[in-house]
PDB file of C-alpha atoms in Angstrom:
ATOM      1  CA  MET A  93       2.226  24.337  -1.690  1.00  0.00           C
ATOM      2  CA  PHE A  94       3.980  22.240   0.994  1.00  0.00           C
ATOM      3  CA  TRP A  95       2.581  18.922   2.456  1.00  0.00           C
ATOM      4  CA  ARG A  96       3.780  16.662   5.550  1.00  0.00           C
ATOM      5  CA  LEU A  97       2.506  13.623   7.404  1.00  0.00           C
ATOM      6  CA  ALA A  98       0.200  14.687  10.264  1.00  0.00           C
ATOM      7  CA  SER A  99       0.900  13.987  13.874  1.00  0.00           C
ATOM      8  CA  ILE A 100      -1.083  14.023  16.968  1.00  0.00           C
ATOM      9  CA  ASP A 101      -0.356  17.439  17.444  1.00  0.00           C
ATOM     10  CA  ASP A 102      -2.227  18.515  14.596  1.00  0.00           C
ATOM     11  CA  CYS A 103      -5.558  17.254  16.062  1.00  0.00           C
ATOM     12  CA  ASP A 104      -7.215  20.493  16.705  1.00  0.00           C
ATOM     13  CA  GLU A 105      -6.444  22.113  13.422  1.00  0.00           C
ATOM     14  CA  ILE A 106      -7.309  19.300  11.321  1.00  0.00           C
ATOM     15  CA  ILE A 107     -10.543  18.672  13.212  1.00  0.00           C
ATOM     16  CA  TYR A 108     -11.408  22.248  12.561  1.00  0.00           C
ATOM     17  CA  LEU A 109     -10.436  22.086   8.991  1.00  0.00           C
ATOM     18  CA  VAL A 110     -12.427  18.881   8.186  1.00  0.00           C
ATOM     19  CA  ASN A 111     -15.576  20.281   9.890  1.00  0.00           C
ATOM     20  CA  LEU A 112     -15.340  23.587   8.130  1.00  0.00           C
ATOM     21  CA  GLY A 113     -14.919  21.932   4.846  1.00  0.00           C
ATOM     22  CA  TYR A 114     -17.905  19.582   5.129  1.00  0.00           C
ATOM     23  CA  ARG A 115     -20.417  20.712   7.852  1.00  0.00           C
ATOM     24  CA  GLY A 116     -21.898  24.098   8.908  1.00  0.00           C
ATOM     25  CA  ASP A 117     -22.495  27.465   7.230  1.00  0.00           C
ATOM     26  CA  ILE A 118     -19.178  28.111   6.046  1.00  0.00           C
ATOM     27  CA  ALA A 119     -18.839  24.761   4.338  1.00  0.00           C
ATOM     28  CA  LYS A 120     -21.713  26.007   1.993  1.00  0.00           C
ATOM     29  CA  ILE A 121     -19.466  28.095   0.159  1.00  0.00           C
ATOM     30  CA  GLY A 122     -17.263  25.381  -1.024  1.00  0.00           C
ATOM     31  CA  TRP A 123     -18.653  22.861  -3.566  1.00  0.00           C
ATOM     32  CA  THR A 124     -17.731  19.769  -1.280  1.00  0.00           C
ATOM     33  CA  THR A 125     -20.334  20.584   1.395  1.00  0.00           C
ATOM     34  CA  GLU A 126     -22.438  17.938   3.189  1.00  0.00           C
ATOM     35  CA  ALA A 127     -24.086  20.578   5.150  1.00  0.00           C
ATOM     36  CA  GLY A 128     -27.589  20.497   3.341  1.00  0.00           C
ATOM     37  CA  PHE A 129     -28.135  16.929   4.052  1.00  0.00           C
ATOM     38  CA  ILE A 130     -25.690  15.728   7.117  1.00  0.00           C
ATOM     39  CA  SER A 131     -25.610  17.401  10.484  1.00  0.00           C
ATOM     40  CA  GLY A 132     -23.103  17.095  13.259  1.00  0.00           C
ATOM     41  CA  PRO A 133     -19.326  17.040  13.237  1.00  0.00           C
ATOM     42  CA  ARG A 134     -17.598  15.413  10.583  1.00  0.00           C
ATOM     43  CA  ILE A 135     -14.608  14.311  13.045  1.00  0.00           C
ATOM     44  CA  GLU A 136     -14.203  14.531  16.516  1.00  0.00           C
ATOM     45  CA  LYS A 137     -11.176  14.450  18.744  1.00  0.00           C
ATOM     46  CA  LYS A 138     -11.276  10.687  19.688  1.00  0.00           C
ATOM     47  CA  GLU A 139     -11.546   9.374  16.294  1.00  0.00           C
ATOM     48  CA  TYR A 140      -8.508  11.569  15.167  1.00  0.00           C
ATOM     49  CA  GLN A 141      -6.471  10.195  18.032  1.00  0.00           C
ATOM     50  CA  GLU A 142      -7.501   6.666  17.023  1.00  0.00           C
ATOM     51  CA  LEU A 143      -6.468   7.139  13.573  1.00  0.00           C
ATOM     52  CA  MET A 144      -3.144   8.524  14.575  1.00  0.00           C
ATOM     53  CA  GLU A 145      -2.494   5.331  16.675  1.00  0.00           C
ATOM     54  CA  ASN A 146      -3.627   3.141  13.636  1.00  0.00           C
ATOM     55  CA  GLU A 147      -0.427   1.916  11.818  1.00  0.00           C
ATOM     56  CA  PHE A 148      -2.429   1.430   8.508  1.00  0.00           C
ATOM     57  CA  VAL A 149      -3.298   4.946   8.510  1.00  0.00           C
ATOM     58  CA  SER A 150      -1.354   8.177   7.218  1.00  0.00           C
ATOM     59  CA  ILE A 151      -3.201  11.589   6.724  1.00  0.00           C
ATOM     60  CA  LEU A 152      -1.407  13.836   4.577  1.00  0.00           C
ATOM     61  CA  VAL A 153      -1.475  17.930   5.558  1.00  0.00           C
ATOM     62  CA  PHE A 154      -1.088  20.619   3.311  1.00  0.00           C
ATOM     63  CA  GLY A 155      -0.387  24.239   3.649  1.00  0.00           C
ATOM     64  CA  GLU A 156       1.104  27.346   2.085  1.00  0.00           C
ATOM     65  CA  THR A 157       3.941  27.146   4.450  1.00  0.00           C
ATOM     66  CA  GLU A 158       6.633  24.719   5.080  1.00  0.00           C
ATOM     67  CA  SER A 159       4.957  24.250   8.686  1.00  0.00           C
ATOM     68  CA  CYS A 160       1.543  23.498   6.815  1.00  0.00           C
ATOM     69  CA  SER A 161      -0.061  25.471   9.516  1.00  0.00           C
ATOM     70  CA  PRO A 162      -2.900  26.485   9.329  1.00  0.00           C
ATOM     71  CA  PRO A 163      -3.750  23.684   7.098  1.00  0.00           C
ATOM     72  CA  ILE A 164      -5.669  24.194   3.976  1.00  0.00           C
ATOM     73  CA  SER A 165      -6.074  20.712   3.192  1.00  0.00           C
ATOM     74  CA  CYS A 166      -5.597  17.059   4.040  1.00  0.00           C
ATOM     75  CA  ILE A 167      -6.286  13.745   3.009  1.00  0.00           C
ATOM     76  CA  LYS A 168      -6.465  10.049   5.140  1.00  0.00           C
ATOM     77  CA  ILE A 169      -4.698   7.405   3.472  1.00  0.00           C
ATOM     78  CA  ASN A 170      -5.756   3.485   4.885  1.00  0.00           C
ATOM     79  CA  ILE A 171      -3.715   0.962   3.547  1.00  0.00           C
ATOM     80  CA  ASN A 172      -4.836  -2.299   2.952  1.00  0.00           C
ATOM     81  CA  ARG A 173      -2.287  -4.989   1.519  1.00  0.00           C
ATOM     82  CA  ASN A 174      -1.553  -3.145  -1.611  1.00  0.00           C
ATOM     83  CA  GLU A 175      -4.876  -0.837  -1.767  1.00  0.00           C
ATOM     84  CA  VAL A 176      -5.416   2.484  -0.328  1.00  0.00           C
ATOM     85  CA  GLU A 177      -8.668   3.826   0.572  1.00  0.00           C
ATOM     86  CA  PHE A 178      -8.712   7.678   0.529  1.00  0.00           C
ATOM     87  CA  GLY A 179     -11.106   9.639   2.887  1.00  0.00           C
ATOM     88  CA  MET A 180     -11.300  12.672   4.977  1.00  0.00           C
ATOM     89  CA  PHE A 181     -10.191  14.703   1.834  1.00  0.00           C
ATOM     90  CA  THR A 182     -10.824  18.463   2.724  1.00  0.00           C
ATOM     91  CA  VAL A 183      -9.845  21.361   1.015  1.00  0.00           C
ATOM     92  CA  SER A 184     -10.636  24.522   3.144  1.00  0.00           C
ATOM     93  CA  PRO A 185     -14.054  26.144   1.423  1.00  0.00           C
ATOM     94  CA  TYR A 186     -11.876  29.363   1.357  1.00  0.00           C
ATOM     95  CA  LYS A 187      -9.274  27.758  -1.216  1.00  0.00           C
ATOM     96  CA  GLN A 188     -11.576  25.644  -3.432  1.00  0.00           C
ATOM     97  CA  ASN A 189     -11.679  26.068  -6.877  1.00  0.00           C
ATOM     98  CA  LYS A 190      -7.741  26.785  -7.335  1.00  0.00           C
ATOM     99  CA  GLY A 191      -6.715  23.401  -8.040  1.00  0.00           C
ATOM    100  CA  ILE A 192      -5.674  22.337  -4.639  1.00  0.00           C
ATOM    101  CA  GLY A 193      -7.897  19.101  -4.566  1.00  0.00           C
ATOM    102  CA  LYS A 194      -6.191  17.853  -8.072  1.00  0.00           C
ATOM    103  CA  PHE A 195      -2.783  18.476  -6.513  1.00  0.00           C
ATOM    104  CA  VAL A 196      -3.620  16.979  -3.258  1.00  0.00           C
ATOM    105  CA  LEU A 197      -5.117  13.665  -4.729  1.00  0.00           C
ATOM    106  CA  GLU A 198      -2.000  13.520  -7.139  1.00  0.00           C
ATOM    107  CA  GLU A 199       0.308  14.015  -3.998  1.00  0.00           C
ATOM    108  CA  ALA A 200      -1.749  11.466  -2.196  1.00  0.00           C
ATOM    109  CA  GLU A 201      -1.533   8.931  -5.100  1.00  0.00           C
ATOM    110  CA  LYS A 202       2.262   9.417  -5.452  1.00  0.00           C
ATOM    111  CA  TYR A 203       2.736   8.779  -1.772  1.00  0.00           C
ATOM    112  CA  SER A 204       0.658   5.617  -1.830  1.00  0.00           C
ATOM    113  CA  VAL A 205       2.526   4.122  -4.781  1.00  0.00           C
ATOM    114  CA  GLU A 206       6.213   5.260  -3.621  1.00  0.00           C
ATOM    115  CA  LYS A 207       6.031   4.871   0.230  1.00  0.00           C
ATOM    116  CA  LEU A 208       3.278   2.303   1.032  1.00  0.00           C
ATOM    117  CA  GLY A 209       3.500   0.247  -2.153  1.00  0.00           C
ATOM    118  CA  ALA A 210      -0.111   0.640  -3.466  1.00  0.00           C
ATOM    119  CA  ASN A 211      -1.000  -0.428  -6.787  1.00  0.00           C
ATOM    120  CA  SER A 212      -4.802   0.644  -6.508  1.00  0.00           C
ATOM    121  CA  ALA A 213      -6.846   2.999  -4.727  1.00  0.00           C
ATOM    122  CA  CYS A 214     -10.710   3.107  -3.648  1.00  0.00           C
ATOM    123  CA  MET A 215     -12.808   5.922  -1.986  1.00  0.00           C
ATOM    124  CA  TYR A 216     -16.520   6.035  -0.796  1.00  0.00           C
ATOM    125  CA  VAL A 217     -18.355   9.073  -2.214  1.00  0.00           C
ATOM    126  CA  ILE A 218     -21.977   9.822  -1.049  1.00  0.00           C
ATOM    127  CA  ASN A 219     -23.866   8.900  -4.275  1.00  0.00           C
ATOM    128  CA  ILE A 220     -25.945  12.075  -4.259  1.00  0.00           C
ATOM    129  CA  ARG A 221     -22.719  14.030  -4.607  1.00  0.00           C
ATOM    130  CA  HIS A 222     -22.805  14.107  -8.349  1.00  0.00           C
ATOM    131  CA  GLU A 223     -19.973  16.988  -8.479  1.00  0.00           C
ATOM    132  CA  LEU A 224     -17.631  15.077  -6.432  1.00  0.00           C
ATOM    133  CA  LEU A 225     -18.295  11.602  -8.447  1.00  0.00           C
ATOM    134  CA  ALA A 226     -17.380  13.832 -11.663  1.00  0.00           C
ATOM    135  CA  PHE A 227     -14.165  15.363 -10.383  1.00  0.00           C
ATOM    136  CA  TYR A 228     -12.975  11.953  -9.199  1.00  0.00           C
ATOM    137  CA  SER A 229     -14.112  10.601 -12.733  1.00  0.00           C
ATOM    138  CA  ARG A 230     -12.101  13.301 -14.420  1.00  0.00           C
ATOM    139  CA  ARG A 231      -8.974  12.061 -12.117  1.00  0.00           C
ATOM    140  CA  GLY A 232      -9.359   8.432 -13.835  1.00  0.00           C
ATOM    141  CA  TYR A 233     -11.473   6.973 -10.973  1.00  0.00           C
ATOM    142  CA  ASN A 234     -14.289   5.004 -11.963  1.00  0.00           C
ATOM    143  CA  ASP A 235     -17.809   4.289 -10.350  1.00  0.00           C
ATOM    144  CA  THR A 236     -18.150   0.474  -9.273  1.00  0.00           C
ATOM    145  CA  GLY A 237     -21.829   1.005  -8.577  1.00  0.00           C
ATOM    146  CA  GLU A 238     -21.271  -0.643  -5.359  1.00  0.00           C
ATOM    147  CA  LEU A 239     -23.491   0.761  -2.663  1.00  0.00           C
ATOM    148  CA  LEU A 240     -23.007   0.405   0.941  1.00  0.00           C
ATOM    149  CA  PRO A 241     -25.489   1.928   3.978  1.00  0.00           C
ATOM    150  CA  PHE A 242     -24.994   5.287   5.037  1.00  0.00           C
ATOM    151  CA  PRO A 243     -24.074   6.423   7.737  1.00  0.00           C
ATOM    152  CA  TYR A 244     -21.624   3.752   8.864  1.00  0.00           C
ATOM    153  CA  ASN A 245     -19.243   4.096  11.929  1.00  0.00           C
ATOM    154  CA  GLU A 246     -15.993   4.986   9.571  1.00  0.00           C
ATOM    155  CA  ASN A 247     -15.173   8.442   8.443  1.00  0.00           C
ATOM    156  CA  CYS A 248     -14.177   8.443   4.932  1.00  0.00           C
TER     157      CYS A 248
END
């Protein structure tokens, strides 16, 4: 498995991957789908371009070749002081249940500490996504019980 920092040139492939992983019929073959309770695109071109222009955002893209094209996973990292927020974490529905998500999260954590100087991490998960909450719990994350209104304008 290879990874690199995403660029503006990855826009179409990452938008396709993220929307494939979260929305629509194909997403339903994976266990991370939001297709049953949220409709519409998960991310659009303008949003991706804004992320790429934000100096506090990094997107790691993962693939089976050094070019990471086509991508099979990605994760967005926002840095705020010494804390990172993970979001837009996607593994292709065709590649799920193979340990890729665990690997991606570990690499994102390592990058956050080594390159961004982070000493803590957070993420937001829709609270009816019990399987995702359990996944993150197995990775050492704690549910704070904090609830935010949904939907909101950020794509986590």
